[in-house]
Amino acid sequence: MTGDHQTLALLLFGVFVAVTLAITTWVSRNRHGSAEEFYAGGRLFSPMENGFAIAGDYMSAASFLGISGLIALFGYDGLLYSVGFLVAWLVVLFLVAELVRNCGRFTLADVVAARMRERPVRIAAGTSSVTVSVLYLVAQMVGAGSLVGLLLGGTSGAAQTWTVIGVGALMVIYVSMGGMRATTWIQIVKAVLLMCGAIALTALVLVRFHGDFDQLLRTAADHSGQGERFLAPGLRYGGDWTSRLDFISLGLALVLGTAGLPHILSRFYTVPTARAARRSVVWSIGLIGSFYLMTIVLGFGAAAIVGSDAVRGSNAAGNTAVPLLALDLGGGADSTGGTVLFAIVAAIAFATILAVVAGITLASSASVAHDLYASLRRRNAKPRSEVAVARVAAAGIGVLAIGLGLLARDLNVAFLVGLAFAVAASANLPVLLYSLFWRNFTTRGAVWSVYGGLVPALTLVVLSPVVSGGPDALFPGVDFQYFPLENPGLVSIPLGFLAGWLGTVTSHEPADEAKHAETEVRSLTGAGAV
């Protein structure tokens, strides 16, 4: 990129960082340090505000950079990500949003522990939540590194490394100083910026093709190097049965994983009532649905205008497709319009990453402090000390995410998020649904359900082609690949449900009928909800 691109984009980066740090500083002066303030923003947000914040939390670097890149490289098969991420919200709306808000206080473990023995359940659910959050954080770090690497020369390893470190440092500052209230406002600002940027780019792509979507698709196929295969199923997930099963596995992970994501579930606690939580989801579905429809246009637009080979040449995983598309739509590399549009899109993508990592870090630090620490030190854990632990946990999680982000920086961000969704669907969703809907569910069933999904999911990822056995793996020089699928969801999700059932039917401890009845009434009516 030219010096103009770098200067303008870095200036816009700086403006957004300055604005978000100002928000964080302002909020930190007005907080009173309680757990409810730190974890849930005082439960003072309206459904519209929370809907925008949920959308800001959900529309991550995987959405803006990764999905569009996968569509630009693989055409029809890349669409699975857009469809899966969107359909997942129907599961959230109909099955968990209102019930979780009524039953819980701050985290997923609150819902499960309402009718179980608290300590083992909180330790299991807290461990799972932190694992999912760290996997999701890695994807955002990889997106940040790819974006700034492109901006500063495309192959600058040092730039990518320092970017990942810088994003990690900022997310720790946002969370430790501002808590949920600062994080929410950052996400709202980011959601507005991202929607405006996506609308502008989509409009420019459609204007380029005179509103003819059919012509856009034909041109994309011509410039993809794959011809008609680009618009048909099977380019990435076709051919043999292994690829087809991987396709099904990924679809299951995307559709079922959202309802188990800790940072999404925690957003339902920032509104005063369950009705407000449900209305928040309706707002977010409208925003997210519109956005994912636009990613389809942007992905095929990148293939048609930039060309799949050019996208792959800039970043093998396709993470830079949208910035390259913006550069071309603005008039090319040497034009003022191209410089401005590229810089704006790069800044929006960077804002996207910062906002999402703040939300994920807050959710994971809440799990460490509210679930793990409070369970191990229950008698001595006062609300203020718990918040202090959460701030320390945010720093530790930030360091871990930075290290893993540097290790995985050559993988596609949407693909990495797919792995996080698979773990969430395997470990968190079964225990959540069993707790809400199964009368006979026991403490042993809850613990087995979490570990019975979490351990197989992580083990299968380690033994998959993602980690070893191929040129694109994390460790290409070694081969301990024994599981053929890249996404473990097809195997690990059923195992999570099976382990929960098996633990319950073999448990000597009878289910607490009174607690189940109390939880059922509370979940459906909101009576007694915090």
Short mmCIF file of C-alpha atoms in Angstrom, two decimals:
data_model
loop_
_atom_site.label_atom_id
_atom_site.label_comp_id
_atom_site.label_asym_id
_atom_site.label_seq_id
_atom_site.Cartn_x
_atom_site.Cartn_y
_atom_site.Cartn_z
CA MET A 1 0.00 0.00 0.00
CA THR A 2 1.11 3.57 -0.63
CA GLY A 3 2.09 6.01 2.07
CA ASP A 4 -1.26 7.81 1.69
CA HIS A 5 -3.16 4.61 2.50
CA GLN A 6 -1.04 3.94 5.53
CA THR A 7 -1.21 7.48 6.87
CA LEU A 8 -4.96 7.91 6.46
CA ALA A 9 -5.90 4.45 7.73
CA LEU A 10 -3.60 4.73 10.73
CA LEU A 11 -5.06 8.18 11.46
CA LEU A 12 -8.58 6.71 11.44
CA PHE A 13 -7.40 3.81 13.62
CA GLY A 14 -6.07 6.36 16.05
CA VAL A 15 -9.34 8.35 16.06
CA PHE A 16 -11.41 5.26 16.87
CA VAL A 17 -9.01 4.12 19.59
CA ALA A 18 -9.03 7.63 21.11
CA VAL A 19 -12.87 7.76 21.07
CA THR A 20 -13.21 4.33 22.66
CA LEU A 21 -10.61 5.09 25.32
CA ALA A 22 -12.49 8.35 26.06
CA ILE A 23 -15.72 6.35 26.49
CA THR A 24 -13.93 3.91 28.78
CA THR A 25 -12.42 6.71 30.88
CA TRP A 26 -15.77 8.50 31.18
CA VAL A 27 -17.56 5.32 32.26
CA SER A 28 -14.84 4.40 34.75
CA ARG A 29 -15.34 7.72 36.54
CA ASN A 30 -19.07 7.08 36.95
CA ARG A 31 -19.00 3.47 38.12
CA HIS A 32 -19.49 2.36 41.70
CA GLY A 33 -17.50 -0.88 41.49
CA SER A 34 -20.27 -3.42 42.12
CA ALA A 35 -20.38 -6.80 40.40
CA GLU A 36 -23.71 -5.90 38.76
CA GLU A 37 -22.19 -2.72 37.34
CA PHE A 38 -19.02 -4.46 36.08
CA TYR A 39 -20.65 -7.59 34.61
CA ALA A 40 -24.05 -6.25 33.47
CA GLY A 41 -23.72 -2.46 33.17
CA GLY A 42 -26.26 -1.99 35.97
CA ARG A 43 -28.95 -3.63 33.73
CA LEU A 44 -29.82 -0.15 32.47
CA PHE A 45 -29.73 -0.60 28.67
CA SER A 46 -32.86 -0.40 26.52
CA PRO A 47 -33.79 -3.22 24.09
CA MET A 48 -32.68 -1.12 21.10
CA GLU A 49 -29.34 -0.24 22.68
CA ASN A 50 -28.75 -3.84 23.69
CA GLY A 51 -29.85 -5.06 20.24
CA PHE A 52 -27.23 -2.84 18.60
CA ALA A 53 -24.65 -4.02 21.16
CA ILE A 54 -25.49 -7.69 20.50
CA ALA A 55 -25.14 -7.06 16.78
CA GLY A 56 -21.84 -5.30 17.44
CA ASP A 57 -20.70 -8.24 19.55
CA TYR A 58 -21.74 -10.83 16.96
CA MET A 59 -20.66 -9.17 13.70
CA SER A 60 -16.99 -9.88 14.21
CA ALA A 61 -13.88 -9.91 12.07
CA ALA A 62 -15.01 -13.35 10.96
CA SER A 63 -18.15 -11.80 9.50
CA PHE A 64 -16.67 -8.75 7.85
CA LEU A 65 -13.32 -10.14 6.71
CA GLY A 66 -13.51 -13.92 6.86
CA ILE A 67 -16.91 -14.73 5.35
CA SER A 68 -16.52 -12.32 2.46
CA GLY A 69 -13.06 -13.78 1.85
CA LEU A 70 -14.36 -17.35 1.82
CA ILE A 71 -17.12 -16.42 -0.65
CA ALA A 72 -14.53 -14.66 -2.82
CA LEU A 73 -12.37 -17.80 -2.85
CA PHE A 74 -14.95 -20.61 -2.83
CA GLY A 75 -18.20 -19.07 -4.07
CA TYR A 76 -21.27 -21.07 -3.12
CA ASP A 77 -19.54 -23.06 -0.37
CA GLY A 78 -18.55 -19.83 1.39
CA LEU A 79 -22.27 -18.99 1.70
CA LEU A 80 -22.66 -21.64 4.41
CA TYR A 81 -21.03 -19.29 6.89
CA SER A 82 -23.46 -16.44 6.15
CA VAL A 83 -26.49 -18.72 6.32
CA GLY A 84 -25.29 -20.59 9.41
CA PHE A 85 -24.47 -17.48 11.42
CA LEU A 86 -27.90 -15.98 10.62
CA VAL A 87 -30.08 -19.06 11.15
CA ALA A 88 -28.40 -19.55 14.53
CA TRP A 89 -30.26 -16.51 15.86
CA LEU A 90 -33.59 -18.32 15.52
CA VAL A 91 -32.30 -20.90 18.03
CA VAL A 92 -31.29 -18.07 20.36
CA LEU A 93 -34.63 -16.26 20.01
CA PHE A 94 -36.93 -19.24 20.49
CA LEU A 95 -34.98 -21.39 22.93
CA VAL A 96 -32.68 -19.42 25.21
CA ALA A 97 -32.88 -15.59 25.24
CA GLU A 98 -35.82 -15.01 27.57
CA LEU A 99 -35.26 -18.13 29.69
CA VAL A 100 -31.58 -17.37 30.27
CA ARG A 101 -32.39 -13.79 31.31
CA ASN A 102 -34.93 -15.03 33.87
CA CYS A 103 -32.80 -17.84 35.33
CA GLY A 104 -29.31 -16.35 35.43
CA ARG A 105 -27.49 -13.40 36.92
CA PHE A 106 -24.20 -12.87 35.05
CA THR A 107 -22.98 -16.07 33.35
CA LEU A 108 -24.05 -19.37 31.77
CA ALA A 109 -23.16 -21.21 34.98
CA ASP A 110 -25.80 -19.22 36.89
CA VAL A 111 -28.54 -20.87 34.82
CA VAL A 112 -27.24 -24.40 35.39
CA ALA A 113 -26.36 -23.91 39.07
CA ALA A 114 -29.89 -22.72 39.86
CA ARG A 115 -31.02 -26.36 40.33
CA MET A 116 -27.70 -28.22 40.86
CA ARG A 117 -24.87 -28.41 43.39
CA GLU A 118 -23.05 -25.19 42.62
CA ARG A 119 -19.34 -25.91 42.95
CA PRO A 120 -18.79 -28.73 40.40
CA VAL A 121 -21.22 -27.17 37.93
CA ARG A 122 -19.64 -23.71 38.11
CA ILE A 123 -16.12 -25.10 37.71
CA ALA A 124 -17.15 -27.12 34.64
CA ALA A 125 -19.17 -24.35 33.00
CA GLY A 126 -16.54 -21.71 33.81
CA THR A 127 -13.77 -23.83 32.28
CA SER A 128 -15.82 -24.37 29.13
CA SER A 129 -16.73 -20.68 28.80
CA VAL A 130 -13.11 -19.55 29.09
CA THR A 131 -12.03 -22.14 26.49
CA VAL A 132 -14.66 -21.00 23.97
CA SER A 133 -13.84 -17.34 24.58
CA VAL A 134 -10.11 -17.83 24.04
CA LEU A 135 -10.73 -19.68 20.75
CA TYR A 136 -12.97 -16.82 19.60
CA LEU A 137 -10.39 -14.24 20.66
CA VAL A 138 -7.72 -15.95 18.59
CA ALA A 139 -9.85 -15.45 15.47
CA GLN A 140 -10.13 -11.71 16.15
CA MET A 141 -6.37 -11.43 16.72
CA VAL A 142 -5.68 -13.17 13.41
CA GLY A 143 -8.05 -10.75 11.65
CA ALA A 144 -6.28 -7.75 13.17
CA GLY A 145 -2.88 -9.06 12.10
CA SER A 146 -4.02 -9.72 8.52
CA LEU A 147 -5.59 -6.28 8.21
CA VAL A 148 -2.63 -4.27 9.43
CA GLY A 149 -0.21 -6.57 7.61
CA LEU A 150 -1.98 -5.65 4.36
CA LEU A 151 -1.95 -1.98 5.28
CA LEU A 152 1.75 -1.89 6.04
CA GLY A 153 3.00 -3.97 3.15
CA GLY A 154 1.22 -7.31 3.10
CA THR A 155 4.13 -9.44 4.28
CA SER A 156 5.21 -7.51 7.35
CA GLY A 157 5.49 -10.16 10.07
CA ALA A 158 6.64 -7.62 12.62
CA ALA A 159 3.61 -5.40 11.90
CA GLN A 160 1.24 -8.34 12.39
CA THR A 161 2.95 -9.31 15.64
CA TRP A 162 2.80 -5.82 17.13
CA THR A 163 -0.80 -5.42 15.98
CA VAL A 164 -1.86 -8.56 17.83
CA ILE A 165 -0.03 -7.36 20.95
CA GLY A 166 -1.60 -3.90 20.66
CA VAL A 167 -5.14 -5.26 20.27
CA GLY A 168 -4.59 -7.50 23.29
CA ALA A 169 -3.42 -4.57 25.39
CA LEU A 170 -6.38 -2.39 24.37
CA MET A 171 -8.94 -5.08 25.16
CA VAL A 172 -7.50 -5.49 28.66
CA ILE A 173 -7.75 -1.71 29.20
CA TYR A 174 -11.37 -1.57 27.98
CA VAL A 175 -12.49 -4.39 30.24
CA SER A 176 -10.51 -3.64 33.37
CA MET A 177 -11.39 0.07 33.38
CA GLY A 178 -14.88 0.26 31.92
CA GLY A 179 -16.54 -3.11 32.44
CA MET A 180 -19.79 -3.93 30.66
CA ARG A 181 -21.01 -0.35 30.31
CA ALA A 182 -17.96 0.83 28.36
CA THR A 183 -17.89 -2.39 26.33
CA THR A 184 -21.56 -1.96 25.39
CA TRP A 185 -21.14 1.60 24.14
CA ILE A 186 -18.04 0.62 22.16
CA GLN A 187 -20.07 -2.17 20.54
CA ILE A 188 -22.95 0.18 19.70
CA VAL A 189 -20.58 2.66 18.02
CA LYS A 190 -18.90 -0.17 16.15
CA ALA A 191 -22.25 -1.66 14.98
CA VAL A 192 -23.31 1.67 13.49
CA LEU A 193 -19.95 2.13 11.75
CA LEU A 194 -19.95 -1.42 10.40
CA MET A 195 -23.50 -1.21 9.05
CA CYS A 196 -22.76 2.12 7.36
CA GLY A 197 -19.57 0.75 5.79
CA ALA A 198 -21.26 -2.45 4.58
CA ILE A 199 -24.21 -0.52 3.12
CA ALA A 200 -21.88 1.86 1.26
CA LEU A 201 -19.75 -0.95 -0.21
CA THR A 202 -22.78 -3.04 -1.16
CA ALA A 203 -24.34 -0.07 -2.92
CA LEU A 204 -21.10 0.62 -4.84
CA VAL A 205 -20.85 -3.04 -5.93
CA LEU A 206 -24.45 -3.08 -7.15
CA VAL A 207 -24.00 0.25 -8.94
CA ARG A 208 -20.91 -1.16 -10.70
CA PHE A 209 -23.13 -3.93 -12.12
CA HIS A 210 -26.17 -1.66 -12.66
CA GLY A 211 -28.17 -3.55 -10.04
CA ASP A 212 -27.95 -6.79 -12.03
CA PHE A 213 -27.09 -9.49 -9.46
CA ASP A 214 -27.06 -12.16 -12.17
CA GLN A 215 -24.33 -10.28 -14.02
CA LEU A 216 -22.40 -9.94 -10.76
CA LEU A 217 -22.50 -13.72 -10.23
CA ARG A 218 -21.48 -14.49 -13.82
CA THR A 219 -18.57 -12.05 -13.64
CA ALA A 220 -17.49 -13.50 -10.31
CA ALA A 221 -17.49 -17.00 -11.81
CA ASP A 222 -15.45 -15.79 -14.80
CA HIS A 223 -12.84 -14.08 -12.61
CA SER A 224 -12.62 -16.86 -10.05
CA GLY A 225 -10.63 -19.20 -12.28
CA GLN A 226 -13.17 -21.94 -11.54
CA GLY A 227 -15.91 -21.13 -14.06
CA GLU A 228 -19.37 -22.51 -13.29
CA ARG A 229 -17.99 -24.63 -10.44
CA PHE A 230 -17.67 -21.39 -8.46
CA LEU A 231 -21.46 -21.04 -8.27
CA ALA A 232 -22.16 -24.71 -7.51
CA PRO A 233 -21.79 -26.66 -4.26
CA GLY A 234 -18.59 -28.61 -3.76
CA LEU A 235 -15.68 -26.28 -4.54
CA ARG A 236 -14.43 -26.40 -0.91
CA TYR A 237 -16.64 -29.08 0.61
CA GLY A 238 -17.19 -31.35 -2.37
CA GLY A 239 -15.63 -34.36 -3.95
CA ASP A 240 -15.25 -37.08 -1.34
CA TRP A 241 -17.43 -38.01 1.62
CA THR A 242 -14.97 -36.51 4.09
CA SER A 243 -15.54 -33.03 2.63
CA ARG A 244 -19.31 -33.50 2.63
CA LEU A 245 -19.32 -34.60 6.26
CA ASP A 246 -17.13 -31.59 7.09
CA PHE A 247 -19.78 -29.40 5.46
CA ILE A 248 -22.52 -30.91 7.66
CA SER A 249 -20.30 -30.64 10.74
CA LEU A 250 -19.63 -26.96 10.11
CA GLY A 251 -23.34 -26.25 9.54
CA LEU A 252 -24.28 -27.89 12.85
CA ALA A 253 -21.58 -25.95 14.70
CA LEU A 254 -22.65 -22.59 13.27
CA VAL A 255 -26.39 -23.07 13.81
CA LEU A 256 -26.15 -24.52 17.33
CA GLY A 257 -23.03 -22.75 18.62
CA THR A 258 -24.41 -19.22 18.97
CA ALA A 259 -26.75 -20.23 21.80
CA GLY A 260 -23.72 -21.44 23.76
CA LEU A 261 -21.40 -18.45 23.27
CA PRO A 262 -20.65 -16.89 26.69
CA HIS A 263 -20.28 -13.32 25.41
CA ILE A 264 -23.67 -13.49 23.64
CA LEU A 265 -25.48 -15.01 26.65
CA SER A 266 -24.01 -12.37 28.98
CA ARG A 267 -25.61 -9.61 26.90
CA PHE A 268 -29.10 -10.73 27.99
CA TYR A 269 -28.27 -9.69 31.55
CA THR A 270 -27.69 -6.03 30.63
CA VAL A 271 -31.44 -5.30 30.21
CA PRO A 272 -33.93 -5.02 33.09
CA THR A 273 -36.44 -7.74 32.09
CA ALA A 274 -36.85 -10.93 30.05
CA ARG A 275 -39.22 -9.13 27.69
CA ALA A 276 -36.49 -6.57 27.03
CA ALA A 277 -34.06 -9.44 26.36
CA ARG A 278 -36.42 -10.92 23.77
CA ARG A 279 -36.92 -7.53 22.10
CA SER A 280 -33.14 -7.08 22.06
CA VAL A 281 -32.81 -10.28 20.03
CA VAL A 282 -35.47 -9.06 17.57
CA TRP A 283 -33.49 -5.83 17.05
CA SER A 284 -30.26 -7.76 16.63
CA ILE A 285 -31.79 -10.23 14.14
CA GLY A 286 -32.85 -7.32 11.90
CA LEU A 287 -29.37 -5.80 11.97
CA ILE A 288 -27.48 -9.08 11.67
CA GLY A 289 -29.76 -10.42 8.91
CA SER A 290 -29.25 -7.30 6.83
CA PHE A 291 -25.51 -7.45 7.37
CA TYR A 292 -25.11 -11.10 6.33
CA LEU A 293 -27.09 -10.50 3.16
CA MET A 294 -24.60 -7.75 2.37
CA THR A 295 -21.61 -10.04 2.99
CA ILE A 296 -22.88 -12.20 0.11
CA VAL A 297 -22.75 -9.21 -2.24
CA LEU A 298 -19.33 -8.19 -0.92
CA GLY A 299 -17.87 -11.69 -1.30
CA PHE A 300 -19.04 -12.18 -4.86
CA GLY A 301 -18.16 -8.54 -5.59
CA ALA A 302 -14.58 -9.16 -4.47
CA ALA A 303 -14.36 -12.21 -6.74
CA ALA A 304 -15.84 -10.27 -9.69
CA ILE A 305 -13.93 -7.00 -9.30
CA VAL A 306 -10.66 -7.95 -7.58
CA GLY A 307 -10.45 -11.58 -8.72
CA SER A 308 -10.03 -14.70 -6.59
CA ASP A 309 -6.34 -15.05 -7.48
CA ALA A 310 -5.57 -11.48 -6.40
CA VAL A 311 -7.41 -12.03 -3.10
CA ARG A 312 -5.51 -15.27 -2.52
CA GLY A 313 -2.23 -13.59 -3.44
CA SER A 314 -2.76 -10.88 -0.82
CA ASN A 315 -3.79 -13.29 1.91
CA ALA A 316 -4.00 -17.04 1.38
CA ALA A 317 -7.01 -17.35 3.69
CA GLY A 318 -8.93 -14.53 1.97
CA ASN A 319 -9.05 -12.23 5.01
CA THR A 320 -8.20 -9.10 2.97
CA ALA A 321 -10.91 -9.44 0.28
CA VAL A 322 -13.09 -6.55 1.55
CA PRO A 323 -10.28 -3.96 1.94
CA LEU A 324 -9.03 -4.84 -1.57
CA LEU A 325 -12.58 -4.51 -2.92
CA ALA A 326 -12.90 -1.07 -1.30
CA LEU A 327 -9.62 0.02 -2.87
CA ASP A 328 -10.86 -0.95 -6.35
CA LEU A 329 -14.36 0.51 -5.88
CA GLY A 330 -12.86 3.85 -4.84
CA GLY A 331 -10.90 4.15 -8.09
CA GLY A 332 -7.80 2.01 -7.67
CA ALA A 333 -4.55 2.01 -5.75
CA ASP A 334 -3.32 5.44 -6.90
CA SER A 335 -6.60 7.34 -6.67
CA THR A 336 -7.78 9.60 -3.87
CA GLY A 337 -11.13 7.81 -3.71
CA GLY A 338 -9.45 4.44 -3.43
CA THR A 339 -7.16 5.69 -0.69
CA VAL A 340 -10.03 7.16 1.33
CA LEU A 341 -12.38 4.19 0.93
CA PHE A 342 -9.67 1.66 1.71
CA ALA A 343 -8.67 3.58 4.83
CA ILE A 344 -12.28 3.87 6.02
CA VAL A 345 -12.97 0.17 5.51
CA ALA A 346 -9.71 -0.82 7.19
CA ALA A 347 -10.54 1.42 10.16
CA ILE A 348 -14.07 -0.03 10.43
CA ALA A 349 -12.66 -3.56 10.35
CA PHE A 350 -10.16 -2.62 13.05
CA ALA A 351 -12.99 -1.09 15.12
CA THR A 352 -14.92 -4.33 14.66
CA ILE A 353 -12.06 -6.34 16.08
CA LEU A 354 -11.52 -4.06 19.09
CA ALA A 355 -15.21 -4.04 20.03
CA VAL A 356 -15.62 -7.80 19.75
CA VAL A 357 -12.48 -8.67 21.71
CA ALA A 358 -13.65 -6.38 24.52
CA GLY A 359 -16.96 -8.25 24.79
CA ILE A 360 -15.36 -11.68 24.70
CA THR A 361 -12.69 -10.75 27.23
CA LEU A 362 -15.33 -9.41 29.62
CA ALA A 363 -17.39 -12.61 29.35
CA SER A 364 -14.38 -14.86 29.92
CA SER A 365 -13.03 -12.80 32.85
CA ALA A 366 -16.54 -12.93 34.38
CA SER A 367 -16.45 -16.72 34.11
CA VAL A 368 -13.06 -16.84 35.83
CA ALA A 369 -14.10 -14.54 38.70
CA HIS A 370 -17.82 -15.26 39.15
CA ASP A 371 -17.68 -19.01 38.51
CA LEU A 372 -14.18 -20.40 39.10
CA TYR A 373 -12.85 -18.01 41.76
CA ALA A 374 -16.17 -17.63 43.59
CA SER A 375 -16.59 -21.42 43.67
CA LEU A 376 -13.12 -22.11 45.02
CA ARG A 377 -13.18 -19.21 47.50
CA ARG A 378 -16.91 -18.94 48.15
CA ARG A 379 -16.76 -17.91 51.78
CA ASN A 380 -14.14 -15.21 51.31
CA ALA A 381 -15.22 -13.83 47.92
CA LYS A 382 -16.90 -10.46 48.37
CA PRO A 383 -18.37 -8.65 45.34
CA ARG A 384 -15.56 -6.11 45.18
CA SER A 385 -12.82 -8.74 45.43
CA GLU A 386 -14.58 -10.72 42.70
CA VAL A 387 -14.47 -7.69 40.37
CA ALA A 388 -10.77 -7.25 41.16
CA VAL A 389 -10.16 -10.88 40.21
CA ALA A 390 -12.07 -10.32 36.96
CA ARG A 391 -9.73 -7.44 36.07
CA VAL A 392 -6.67 -9.58 36.71
CA ALA A 393 -8.24 -12.44 34.73
CA ALA A 394 -8.76 -10.10 31.76
CA ALA A 395 -5.02 -9.47 31.65
CA GLY A 396 -4.20 -13.18 31.82
CA ILE A 397 -6.70 -14.06 29.10
CA GLY A 398 -5.30 -11.24 26.97
CA VAL A 399 -1.77 -12.67 27.20
CA LEU A 400 -3.00 -16.17 26.30
CA ALA A 401 -5.01 -14.89 23.32
CA ILE A 402 -2.02 -12.90 22.04
CA GLY A 403 0.20 -15.99 22.11
CA LEU A 404 -2.32 -18.21 20.32
CA GLY A 405 -3.16 -15.43 17.83
CA LEU A 406 0.49 -15.21 16.78
CA LEU A 407 0.61 -18.99 16.35
CA ALA A 408 -2.54 -19.19 14.16
CA ARG A 409 -2.11 -16.02 12.11
CA ASP A 410 -2.19 -17.79 8.70
CA LEU A 411 -5.64 -19.38 9.17
CA ASN A 412 -8.96 -17.92 7.95
CA VAL A 413 -10.75 -16.03 10.70
CA ALA A 414 -14.21 -17.39 9.79
CA PHE A 415 -12.81 -20.91 9.92
CA LEU A 416 -11.30 -20.27 13.37
CA VAL A 417 -14.64 -18.95 14.60
CA GLY A 418 -16.26 -22.13 13.25
CA LEU A 419 -14.04 -24.11 15.66
CA ALA A 420 -15.09 -21.88 18.58
CA PHE A 421 -18.75 -22.41 17.65
CA ALA A 422 -18.22 -26.19 17.54
CA VAL A 423 -16.79 -26.19 21.07
CA ALA A 424 -19.64 -23.93 22.32
CA ALA A 425 -22.27 -26.20 20.72
CA SER A 426 -20.60 -29.32 22.17
CA ALA A 427 -19.94 -28.19 25.75
CA ASN A 428 -22.33 -25.32 26.57
CA LEU A 429 -25.52 -25.91 24.59
CA PRO A 430 -26.34 -29.45 25.85
CA VAL A 431 -26.03 -28.51 29.52
CA LEU A 432 -28.03 -25.31 28.95
CA LEU A 433 -30.93 -27.07 27.19
CA TYR A 434 -30.99 -29.98 29.64
CA SER A 435 -31.05 -27.56 32.59
CA LEU A 436 -33.93 -25.57 31.14
CA PHE A 437 -36.10 -28.39 29.80
CA TRP A 438 -35.26 -31.78 31.41
CA ARG A 439 -36.96 -32.39 34.76
CA ASN A 440 -34.70 -35.30 35.80
CA PHE A 441 -31.36 -33.63 34.99
CA THR A 442 -28.78 -34.02 37.79
CA THR A 443 -25.47 -32.48 38.86
CA ARG A 444 -23.49 -35.44 37.51
CA GLY A 445 -25.33 -35.10 34.19
CA ALA A 446 -24.44 -31.40 34.04
CA VAL A 447 -20.74 -31.97 34.72
CA TRP A 448 -20.52 -34.93 32.33
CA SER A 449 -22.37 -32.97 29.66
CA VAL A 450 -19.85 -30.11 29.76
CA TYR A 451 -16.71 -32.24 29.83
CA GLY A 452 -18.24 -34.87 27.52
CA GLY A 453 -18.54 -32.21 24.82
CA LEU A 454 -15.50 -30.05 25.64
CA VAL A 455 -12.81 -32.76 25.84
CA PRO A 456 -13.78 -34.60 22.62
CA ALA A 457 -14.14 -31.31 20.70
CA LEU A 458 -10.66 -30.10 21.70
CA THR A 459 -9.11 -33.55 21.21
CA LEU A 460 -10.58 -33.92 17.73
CA VAL A 461 -9.35 -30.44 16.76
CA VAL A 462 -5.81 -31.38 17.87
CA LEU A 463 -6.00 -34.62 15.84
CA SER A 464 -7.54 -32.91 12.77
CA PRO A 465 -5.91 -31.60 9.54
CA VAL A 466 -6.05 -28.09 11.04
CA VAL A 467 -3.16 -28.79 13.41
CA SER A 468 -0.88 -31.19 11.53
CA GLY A 469 -0.41 -33.31 8.43
CA GLY A 470 -0.65 -30.73 5.65
CA PRO A 471 0.99 -27.61 4.21
CA ASP A 472 -1.76 -25.32 5.59
CA ALA A 473 -1.76 -26.81 9.12
CA LEU A 474 -0.56 -25.02 12.25
CA PHE A 475 2.40 -27.44 12.43
CA PRO A 476 3.05 -28.48 8.81
CA GLY A 477 6.28 -30.30 9.63
CA VAL A 478 4.67 -33.02 11.76
CA ASP A 479 1.78 -35.43 11.23
CA PHE A 480 -0.45 -36.67 14.06
CA GLN A 481 -3.67 -36.29 12.07
CA TYR A 482 -6.04 -39.14 12.93
CA PHE A 483 -9.42 -37.40 12.63
CA PRO A 484 -10.30 -36.53 9.00
CA LEU A 485 -12.74 -33.61 9.56
CA GLU A 486 -11.60 -30.02 10.05
CA ASN A 487 -14.61 -29.19 12.25
CA PRO A 488 -15.40 -31.62 15.10
CA GLY A 489 -19.06 -30.63 15.57
CA LEU A 490 -20.60 -33.66 13.85
CA VAL A 491 -19.04 -35.97 16.47
CA SER A 492 -18.55 -33.78 19.55
CA ILE A 493 -22.04 -32.18 19.67
CA PRO A 494 -23.89 -35.54 19.93
CA LEU A 495 -21.27 -36.68 22.46
CA GLY A 496 -22.08 -33.68 24.67
CA PHE A 497 -25.79 -34.54 24.68
CA LEU A 498 -25.05 -38.25 25.16
CA ALA A 499 -22.71 -37.61 28.10
CA GLY A 500 -25.35 -35.45 29.81
CA TRP A 501 -27.96 -38.19 29.43
CA LEU A 502 -25.57 -40.93 30.56
CA GLY A 503 -24.43 -38.96 33.61
CA THR A 504 -28.02 -38.35 34.63
CA VAL A 505 -29.31 -41.93 34.26
CA THR A 506 -26.28 -43.34 36.14
CA SER A 507 -26.44 -40.76 38.93
CA HIS A 508 -27.31 -41.98 42.44
CA GLU A 509 -28.40 -38.48 43.40
CA PRO A 510 -32.08 -37.91 42.54
CA ALA A 511 -33.09 -34.78 40.68
CA ASP A 512 -34.41 -32.00 42.89
CA GLU A 513 -38.07 -31.74 41.82
CA ALA A 514 -38.72 -28.62 43.88
CA LYS A 515 -35.78 -26.73 42.39
CA HIS A 516 -36.79 -27.77 38.90
CA ALA A 517 -40.35 -26.52 39.46
CA GLU A 518 -38.99 -23.24 40.84
CA THR A 519 -36.62 -22.83 37.86
CA GLU A 520 -39.38 -23.65 35.39
CA VAL A 521 -41.74 -21.05 36.84
CA ARG A 522 -38.95 -18.49 37.05
CA SER A 523 -37.78 -19.11 33.46
CA LEU A 524 -41.27 -18.84 31.99
CA THR A 525 -42.71 -16.01 34.07
CA GLY A 526 -39.71 -14.05 35.38
CA ALA A 527 -40.95 -14.37 38.97
CA GLY A 528 -37.94 -13.99 41.26
CA ALA A 529 -35.55 -13.03 38.44
CA VAL A 530 -32.65 -10.75 39.36
#
